[in-house]
Short mmCIF file of C-alpha atoms in Angstrom, two decimals:
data_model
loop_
_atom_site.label_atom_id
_atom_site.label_comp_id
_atom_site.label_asym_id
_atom_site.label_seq_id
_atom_site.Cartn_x
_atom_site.Cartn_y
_atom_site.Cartn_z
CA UNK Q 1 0.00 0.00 0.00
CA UNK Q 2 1.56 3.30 -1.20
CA UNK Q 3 1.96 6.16 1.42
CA UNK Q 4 -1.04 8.30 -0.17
CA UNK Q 5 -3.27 5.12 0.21
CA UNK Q 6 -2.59 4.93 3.61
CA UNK Q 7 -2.96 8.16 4.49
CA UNK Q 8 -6.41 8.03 2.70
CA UNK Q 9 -6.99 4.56 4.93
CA UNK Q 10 -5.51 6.40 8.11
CA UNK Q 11 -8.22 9.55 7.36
CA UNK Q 12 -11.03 7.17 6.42
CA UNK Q 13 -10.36 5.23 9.78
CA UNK Q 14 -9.97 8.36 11.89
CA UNK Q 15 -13.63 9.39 10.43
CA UNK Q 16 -15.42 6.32 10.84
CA UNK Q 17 -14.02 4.23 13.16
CA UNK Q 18 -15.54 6.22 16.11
CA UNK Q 19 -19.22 6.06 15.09
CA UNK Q 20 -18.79 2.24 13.99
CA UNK Q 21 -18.10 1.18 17.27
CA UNK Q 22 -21.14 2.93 18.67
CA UNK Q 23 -22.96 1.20 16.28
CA UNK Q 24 -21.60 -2.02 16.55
CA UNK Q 25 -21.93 -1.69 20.70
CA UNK Q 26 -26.16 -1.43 20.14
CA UNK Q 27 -25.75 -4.70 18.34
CA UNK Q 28 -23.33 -6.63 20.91
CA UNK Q 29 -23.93 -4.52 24.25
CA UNK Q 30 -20.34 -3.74 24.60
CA UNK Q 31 -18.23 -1.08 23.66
CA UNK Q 32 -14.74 -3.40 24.06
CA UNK Q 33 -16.68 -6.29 21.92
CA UNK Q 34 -17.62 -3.87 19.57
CA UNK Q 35 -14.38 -2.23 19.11
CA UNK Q 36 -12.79 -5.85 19.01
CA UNK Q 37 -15.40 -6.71 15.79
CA UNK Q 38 -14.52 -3.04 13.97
CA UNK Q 39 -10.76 -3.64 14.20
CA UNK Q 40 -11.09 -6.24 12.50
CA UNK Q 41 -13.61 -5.38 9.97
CA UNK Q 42 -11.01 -2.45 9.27
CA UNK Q 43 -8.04 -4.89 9.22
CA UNK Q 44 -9.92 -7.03 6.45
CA UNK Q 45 -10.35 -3.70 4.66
CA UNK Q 46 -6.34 -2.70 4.37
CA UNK Q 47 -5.95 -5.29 1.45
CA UNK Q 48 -9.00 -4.28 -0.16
CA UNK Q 49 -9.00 -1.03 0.12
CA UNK Q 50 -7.78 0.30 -3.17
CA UNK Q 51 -10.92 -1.11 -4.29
CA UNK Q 52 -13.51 -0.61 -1.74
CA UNK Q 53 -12.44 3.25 -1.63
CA UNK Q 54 -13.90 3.61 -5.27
CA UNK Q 55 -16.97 2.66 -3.95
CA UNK Q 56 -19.41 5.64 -3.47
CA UNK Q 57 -20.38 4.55 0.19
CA UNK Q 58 -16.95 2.86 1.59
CA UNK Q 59 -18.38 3.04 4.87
CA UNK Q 60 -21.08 1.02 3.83
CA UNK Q 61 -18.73 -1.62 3.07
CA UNK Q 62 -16.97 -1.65 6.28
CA UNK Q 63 -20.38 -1.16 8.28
CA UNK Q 64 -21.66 -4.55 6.99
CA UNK Q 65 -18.48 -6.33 7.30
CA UNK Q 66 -19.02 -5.25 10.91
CA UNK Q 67 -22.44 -6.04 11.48
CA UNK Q 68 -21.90 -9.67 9.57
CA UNK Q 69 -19.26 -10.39 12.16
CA UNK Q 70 -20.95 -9.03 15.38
CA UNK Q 71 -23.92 -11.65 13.77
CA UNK Q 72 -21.89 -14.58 13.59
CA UNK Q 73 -19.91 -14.15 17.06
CA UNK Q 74 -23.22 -13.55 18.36
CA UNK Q 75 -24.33 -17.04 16.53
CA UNK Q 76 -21.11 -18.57 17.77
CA UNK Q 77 -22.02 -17.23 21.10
CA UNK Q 78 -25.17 -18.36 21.71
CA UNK Q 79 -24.03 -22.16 20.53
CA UNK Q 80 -20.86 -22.49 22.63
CA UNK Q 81 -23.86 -21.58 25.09
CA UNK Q 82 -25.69 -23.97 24.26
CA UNK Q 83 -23.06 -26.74 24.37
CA UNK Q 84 -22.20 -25.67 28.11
CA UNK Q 85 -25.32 -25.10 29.52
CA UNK Q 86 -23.97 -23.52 32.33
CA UNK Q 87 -23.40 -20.23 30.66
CA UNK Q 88 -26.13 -17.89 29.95
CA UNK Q 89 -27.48 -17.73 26.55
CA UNK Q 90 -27.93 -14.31 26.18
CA UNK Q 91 -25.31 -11.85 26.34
CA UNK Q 92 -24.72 -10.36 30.05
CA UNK Q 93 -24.48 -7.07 30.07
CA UNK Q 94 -21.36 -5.79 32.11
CA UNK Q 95 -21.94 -2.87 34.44
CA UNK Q 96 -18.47 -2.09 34.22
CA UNK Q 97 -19.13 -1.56 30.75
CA UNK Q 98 -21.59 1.16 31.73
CA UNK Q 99 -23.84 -0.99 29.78
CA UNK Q 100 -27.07 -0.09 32.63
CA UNK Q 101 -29.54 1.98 30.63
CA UNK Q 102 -33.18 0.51 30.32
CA UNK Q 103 -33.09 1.02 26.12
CA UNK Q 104 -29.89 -0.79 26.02
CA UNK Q 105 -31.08 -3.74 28.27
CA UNK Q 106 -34.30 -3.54 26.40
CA UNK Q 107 -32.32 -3.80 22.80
CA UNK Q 108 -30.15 -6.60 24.09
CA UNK Q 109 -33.37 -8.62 24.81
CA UNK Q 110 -34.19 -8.54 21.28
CA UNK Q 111 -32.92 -11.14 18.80
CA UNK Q 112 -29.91 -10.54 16.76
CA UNK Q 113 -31.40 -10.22 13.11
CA UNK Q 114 -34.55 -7.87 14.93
CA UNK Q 115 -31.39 -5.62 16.28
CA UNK Q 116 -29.60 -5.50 13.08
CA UNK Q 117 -33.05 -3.51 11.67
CA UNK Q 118 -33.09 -1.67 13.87
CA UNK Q 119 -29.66 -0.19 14.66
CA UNK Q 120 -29.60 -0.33 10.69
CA UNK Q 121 -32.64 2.11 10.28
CA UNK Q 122 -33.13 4.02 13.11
CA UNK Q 123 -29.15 4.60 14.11
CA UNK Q 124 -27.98 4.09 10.65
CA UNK Q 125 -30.57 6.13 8.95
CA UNK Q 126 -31.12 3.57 6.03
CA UNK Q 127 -34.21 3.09 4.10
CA UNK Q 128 -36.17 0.11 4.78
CA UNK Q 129 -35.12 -0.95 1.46
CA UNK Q 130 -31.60 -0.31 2.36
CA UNK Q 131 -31.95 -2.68 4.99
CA UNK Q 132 -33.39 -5.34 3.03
CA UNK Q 133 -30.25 -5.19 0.34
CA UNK Q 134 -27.77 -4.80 3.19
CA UNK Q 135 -28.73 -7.70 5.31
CA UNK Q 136 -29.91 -9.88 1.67
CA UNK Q 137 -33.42 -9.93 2.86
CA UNK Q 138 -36.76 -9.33 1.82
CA UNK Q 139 -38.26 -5.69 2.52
CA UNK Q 140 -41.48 -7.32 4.07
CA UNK Q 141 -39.26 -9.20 6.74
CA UNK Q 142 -37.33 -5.86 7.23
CA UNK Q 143 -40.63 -4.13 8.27
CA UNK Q 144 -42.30 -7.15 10.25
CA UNK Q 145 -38.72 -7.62 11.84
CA UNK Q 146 -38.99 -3.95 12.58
CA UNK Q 147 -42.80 -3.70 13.66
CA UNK Q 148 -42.05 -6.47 16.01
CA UNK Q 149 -38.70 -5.12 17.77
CA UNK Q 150 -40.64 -1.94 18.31
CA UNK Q 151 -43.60 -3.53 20.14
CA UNK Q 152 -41.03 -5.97 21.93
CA UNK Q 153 -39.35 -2.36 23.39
CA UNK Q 154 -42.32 -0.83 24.44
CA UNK Q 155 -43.34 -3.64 26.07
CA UNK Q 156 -40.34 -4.25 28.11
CA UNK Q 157 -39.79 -0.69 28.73
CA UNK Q 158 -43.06 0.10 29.73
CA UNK Q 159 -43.10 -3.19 32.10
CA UNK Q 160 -39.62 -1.27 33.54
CA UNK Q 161 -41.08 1.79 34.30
CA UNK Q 162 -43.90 -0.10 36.13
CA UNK Q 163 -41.40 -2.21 38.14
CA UNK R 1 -41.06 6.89 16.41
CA UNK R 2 -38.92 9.76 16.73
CA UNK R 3 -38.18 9.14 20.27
CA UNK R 4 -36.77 5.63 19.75
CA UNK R 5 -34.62 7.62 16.96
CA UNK R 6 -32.72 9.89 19.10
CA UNK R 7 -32.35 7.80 22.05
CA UNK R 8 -30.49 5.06 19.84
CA UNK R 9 -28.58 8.51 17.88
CA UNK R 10 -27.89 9.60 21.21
CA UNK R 11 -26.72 5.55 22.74
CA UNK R 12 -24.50 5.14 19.43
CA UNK R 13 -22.66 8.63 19.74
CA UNK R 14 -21.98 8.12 23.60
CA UNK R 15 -20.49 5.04 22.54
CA UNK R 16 -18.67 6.54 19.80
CA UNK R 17 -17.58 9.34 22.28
CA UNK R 18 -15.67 6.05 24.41
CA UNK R 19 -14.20 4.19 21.67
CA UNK R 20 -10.54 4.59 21.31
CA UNK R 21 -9.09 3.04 17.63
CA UNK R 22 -5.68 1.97 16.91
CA UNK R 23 -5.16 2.37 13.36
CA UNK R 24 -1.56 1.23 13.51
CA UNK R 25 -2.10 -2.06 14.98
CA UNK R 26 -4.77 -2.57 12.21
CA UNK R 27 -2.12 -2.31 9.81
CA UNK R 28 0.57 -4.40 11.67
CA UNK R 29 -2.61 -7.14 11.69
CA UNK R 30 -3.15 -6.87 8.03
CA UNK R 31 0.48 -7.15 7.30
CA UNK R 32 1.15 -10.20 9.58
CA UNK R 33 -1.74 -12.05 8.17
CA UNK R 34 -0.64 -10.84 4.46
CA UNK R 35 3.13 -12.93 5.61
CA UNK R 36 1.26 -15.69 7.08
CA UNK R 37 -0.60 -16.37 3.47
CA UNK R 38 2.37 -15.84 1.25
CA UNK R 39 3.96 -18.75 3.81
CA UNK R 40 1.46 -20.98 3.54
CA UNK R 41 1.23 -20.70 -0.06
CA UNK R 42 5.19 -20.80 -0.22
CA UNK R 43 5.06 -24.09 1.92
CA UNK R 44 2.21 -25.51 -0.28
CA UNK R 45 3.76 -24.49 -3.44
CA UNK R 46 7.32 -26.49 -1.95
CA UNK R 47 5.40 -29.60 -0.99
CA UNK R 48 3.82 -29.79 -4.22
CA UNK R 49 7.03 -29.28 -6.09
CA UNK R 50 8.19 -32.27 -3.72
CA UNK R 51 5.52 -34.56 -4.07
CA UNK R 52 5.84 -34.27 -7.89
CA UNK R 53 9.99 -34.85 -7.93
CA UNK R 54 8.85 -37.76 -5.82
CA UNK R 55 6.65 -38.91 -8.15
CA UNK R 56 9.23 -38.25 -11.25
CA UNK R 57 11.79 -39.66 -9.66
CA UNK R 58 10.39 -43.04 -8.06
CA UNK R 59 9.73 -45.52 -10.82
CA UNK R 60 5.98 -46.74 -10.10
CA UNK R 61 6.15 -50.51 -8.87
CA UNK R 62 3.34 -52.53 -9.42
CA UNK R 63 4.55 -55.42 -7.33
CA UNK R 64 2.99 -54.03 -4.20
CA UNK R 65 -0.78 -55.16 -3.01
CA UNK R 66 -2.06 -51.83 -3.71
CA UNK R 67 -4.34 -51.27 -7.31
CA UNK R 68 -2.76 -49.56 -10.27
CA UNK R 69 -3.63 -46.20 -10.64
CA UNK R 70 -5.75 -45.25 -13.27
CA UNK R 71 -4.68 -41.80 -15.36
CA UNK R 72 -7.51 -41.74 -17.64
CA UNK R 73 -11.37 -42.26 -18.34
CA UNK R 74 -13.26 -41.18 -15.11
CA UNK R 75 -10.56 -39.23 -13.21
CA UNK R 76 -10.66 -35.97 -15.39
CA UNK R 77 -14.18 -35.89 -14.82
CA UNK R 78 -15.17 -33.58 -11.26
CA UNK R 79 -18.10 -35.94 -10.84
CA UNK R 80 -15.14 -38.19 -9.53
CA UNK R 81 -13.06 -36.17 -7.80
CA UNK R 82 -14.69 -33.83 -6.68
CA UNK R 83 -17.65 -33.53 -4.04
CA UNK R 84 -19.84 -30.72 -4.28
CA UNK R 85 -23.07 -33.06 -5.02
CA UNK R 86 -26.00 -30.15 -7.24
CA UNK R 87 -28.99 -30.31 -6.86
CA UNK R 88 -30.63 -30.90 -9.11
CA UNK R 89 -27.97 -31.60 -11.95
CA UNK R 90 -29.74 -29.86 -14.83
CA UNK R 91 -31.35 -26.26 -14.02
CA UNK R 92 -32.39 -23.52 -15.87
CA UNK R 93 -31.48 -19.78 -15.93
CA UNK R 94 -33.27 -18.38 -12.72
CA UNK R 95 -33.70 -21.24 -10.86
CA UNK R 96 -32.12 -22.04 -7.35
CA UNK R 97 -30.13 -25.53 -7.13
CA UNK R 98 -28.89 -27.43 -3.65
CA UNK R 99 -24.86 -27.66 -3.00
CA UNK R 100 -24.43 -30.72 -0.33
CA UNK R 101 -20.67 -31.11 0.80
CA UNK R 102 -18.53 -33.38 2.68
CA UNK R 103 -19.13 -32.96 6.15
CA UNK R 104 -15.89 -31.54 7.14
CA UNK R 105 -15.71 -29.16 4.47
CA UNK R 106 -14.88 -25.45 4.73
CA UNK R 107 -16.01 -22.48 2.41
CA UNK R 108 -17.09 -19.33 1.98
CA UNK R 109 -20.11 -18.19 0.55
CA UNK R 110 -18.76 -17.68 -3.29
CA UNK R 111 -18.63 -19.91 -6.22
CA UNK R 112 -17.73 -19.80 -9.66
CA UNK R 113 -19.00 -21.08 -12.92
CA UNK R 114 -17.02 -21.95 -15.48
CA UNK R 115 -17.85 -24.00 -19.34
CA UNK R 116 -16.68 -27.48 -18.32
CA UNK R 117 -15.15 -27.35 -21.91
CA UNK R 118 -12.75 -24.55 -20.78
CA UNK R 119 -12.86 -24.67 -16.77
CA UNK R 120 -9.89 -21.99 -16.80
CA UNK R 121 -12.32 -19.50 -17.98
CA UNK R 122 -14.61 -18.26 -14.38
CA UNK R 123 -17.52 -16.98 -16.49
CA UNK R 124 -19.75 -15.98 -13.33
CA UNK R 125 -19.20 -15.52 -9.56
CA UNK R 126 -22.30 -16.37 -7.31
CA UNK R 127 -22.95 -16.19 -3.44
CA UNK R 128 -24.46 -18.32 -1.74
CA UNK R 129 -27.51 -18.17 1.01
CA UNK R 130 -25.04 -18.94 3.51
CA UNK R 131 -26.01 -22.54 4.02
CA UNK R 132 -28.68 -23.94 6.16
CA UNK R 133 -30.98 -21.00 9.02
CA UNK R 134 -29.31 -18.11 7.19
CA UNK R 135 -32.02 -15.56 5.60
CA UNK R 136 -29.49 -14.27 2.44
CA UNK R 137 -30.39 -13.94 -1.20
CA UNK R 138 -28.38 -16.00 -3.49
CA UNK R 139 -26.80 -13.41 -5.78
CA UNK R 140 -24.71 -13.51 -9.11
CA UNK R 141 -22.51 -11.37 -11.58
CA UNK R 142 -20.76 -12.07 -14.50
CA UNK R 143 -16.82 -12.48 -14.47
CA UNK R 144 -15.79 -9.29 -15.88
CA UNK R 145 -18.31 -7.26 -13.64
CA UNK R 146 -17.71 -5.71 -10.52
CA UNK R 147 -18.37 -7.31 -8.04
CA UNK R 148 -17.46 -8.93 -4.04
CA UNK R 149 -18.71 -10.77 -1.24
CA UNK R 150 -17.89 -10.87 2.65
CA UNK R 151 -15.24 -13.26 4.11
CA UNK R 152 -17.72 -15.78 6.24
CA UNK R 153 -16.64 -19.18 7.18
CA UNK R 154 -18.67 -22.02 6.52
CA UNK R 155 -18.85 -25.33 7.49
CA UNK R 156 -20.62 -28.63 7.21
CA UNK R 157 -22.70 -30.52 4.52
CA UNK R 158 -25.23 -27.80 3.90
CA UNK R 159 -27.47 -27.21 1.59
CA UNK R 160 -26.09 -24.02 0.46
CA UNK R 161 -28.13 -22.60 -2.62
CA UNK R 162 -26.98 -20.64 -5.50
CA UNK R 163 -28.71 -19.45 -8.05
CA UNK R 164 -28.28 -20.22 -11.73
CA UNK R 165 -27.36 -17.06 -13.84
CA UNK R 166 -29.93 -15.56 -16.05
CA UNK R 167 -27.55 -14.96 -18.94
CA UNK R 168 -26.00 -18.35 -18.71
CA UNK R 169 -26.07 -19.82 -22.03
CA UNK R 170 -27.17 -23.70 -22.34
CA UNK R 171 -24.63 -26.40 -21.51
CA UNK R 172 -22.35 -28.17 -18.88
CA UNK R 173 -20.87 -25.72 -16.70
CA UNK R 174 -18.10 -26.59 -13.72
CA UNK R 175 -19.16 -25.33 -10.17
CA UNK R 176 -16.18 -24.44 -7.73
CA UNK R 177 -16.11 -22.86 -4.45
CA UNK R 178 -14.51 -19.44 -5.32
CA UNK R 179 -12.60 -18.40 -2.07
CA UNK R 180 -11.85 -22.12 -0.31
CA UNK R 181 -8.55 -23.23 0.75
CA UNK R 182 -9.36 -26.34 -0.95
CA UNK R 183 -11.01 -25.80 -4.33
CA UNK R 184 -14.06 -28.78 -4.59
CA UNK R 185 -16.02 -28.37 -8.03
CA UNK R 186 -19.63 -29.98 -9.20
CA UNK R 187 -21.30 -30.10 -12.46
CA UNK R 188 -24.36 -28.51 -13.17
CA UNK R 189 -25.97 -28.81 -16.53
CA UNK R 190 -28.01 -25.37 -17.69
CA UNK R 191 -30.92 -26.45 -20.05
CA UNK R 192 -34.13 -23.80 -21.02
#
């Protein structure tokens, strides 16, 4: 990689890597996992990157590199779980994390591929047909994925507030 | 609901606010796993060179219990050496076919299509649904389009299901995983 390529790379991560990670930590419920899954979604961009910076949207190429990986460690999670049945199945959420707010607690009790709609559209700011394309699924299952996650929320916020 | 909007905006950007990057350790990453491929390919490329001065050099003895092995007929066809099993064998454009595999084989979600006639010549790339629970839309381009597809692992017999291009003209085309360590071809047989 030429010096002018990685100073583009070095810019491009600078701008993006930031706002990734918060992104990333909706869908995982940690900040140091999420950072973890964006470093390496960058570090599989450095070979690629004369190529993916051509691209009108790289950061669009990098966001779903991320989100595919926080999907399958979350997948990878959740059997290892499953195998030791010890361990709980859904993520714990680490105080030390600062990981206490009711939203967040309510988002990490929905499931992954309801999550990844809506981080994708409402943090994201992408279409519902964006979201579709992105995650290679049908615009109907985008908006009952989303209808659902948003009645799931209300419900287990509201059922917080009363507690 | 505008309120679920900004509360998210607001989660992501204290998040964002916390993160601290390392951009120079992604690049010392990317280089170290850049060495470790060129090795492995260097050490592949040296056992292959050894296994075939072995093979020059060792007159073949048919003395020994073991069969004769056979050089022509069935074992230039994939259907023998090969194991992705399609399903079914003869498709047309459009129309989504079954990939079974070994059960211990490893992949990624892309394949490529080439004429069986001229197998050197990748006509189209496809991806794959990911295999068995995953929710993705088998997708394909031709060769000299742009194109790409995300480095998952993959495991296991599947089904995975690609789907036949539209433009593909009528005949036997060879099937290979496009981004395996090992390369494992099929045949699939494109008929309107």
């Amino acid at each position: 990689m030429g010096s002018t390529d990685g100073d583009g790379l070095r810019e491009f991560y600078s701008a993006h890597q930031p706002r990734l990670v918060g992104v990333i930590a909706l869908l995982t419920g940690s900040r140091a996992e999420a950072e973890d899954i964006v470093q390496e979604a960058f570090v599989r961009l450095v070979p690629r990157w004369s190529k993916v910076s051509g691209y009108d949207a790289p950061d669009a190429w990098v966001r779903l590199v991320a989100v595919r990986l926080a999907a399958n460690r979350h997948r990878d999670s959740n059997r290892f779980a499953r195998v030791f049945h010890r361990l709980p199945r859904e993520h714990a959420p680490d105080p030390a994390d600062g990981y206490g707010g009711d939203l967040e607690r309510a988002l990490a009790g929905l499931p992954m591929p309801a999550r990844q709609v809506v981080v994708l559209h409402y943090v994201c700011d992408l279409s519902v047909a964006q979201v579709a394309d992105t995650l290679g699924i049908a615009e109907g299952t985008v908006k009952s994925r989303l209808s659902r996650a948003r009645q799931m929320l209300s419900t287990t916020l509201r059922s917080e507030d009363h507690a | 609901m505008p309120d679920l909007e900004q509360e998210l905006q607001a989660l992501a950007d204290r998040r964002a606010a916390e993160s601290s990057g390392d951009f120079d350790a992604v690049l010392a990453t990317a280089r170290s796993r850049r060495q470790c491929r060129t090795t492995a390919w260097s050490a592949a490329a040296a056992a292959v060179v050894a296994l075939g001065a072995v093979v020059t050099l060792v007159p073949w003895s048919d003395s020994g219990s073991a069969p004769a092995a056979r050089t022509e007929g069935p074992r230039t066809d994939p259907r023998w050496s090969s194991p992705i099993t399609v399903t079914p064998e003869t498709a047309r454009p459009g129309a989504v076919v079954a990939l079974r595999f070994p059960d211990d084989n490893g992949r990624g979600i892309a394949f490529q299509l080439a004429k069986e006639s001229d197998p050197s010549k990748v006509l189209y790339y496809l991806t794959s649904d990911w295999g068995p629970g995953r929710e993705h839309t088998p997708t394909w381009w031709p060769a000299d389009a742009n194109g790409g597809w995300v480095d998952v692992g993959i495991n296991g017999p599947g089904p995975d299901h690609v789907v036949v291009p539209d433009t593909a003209e009528d005949g036997v085309y060879r099937l290979c995983t496009a981004n395996a360590a090992i390369q494992v071809c099929g045949l699939l047989t494109v008929r309107r």
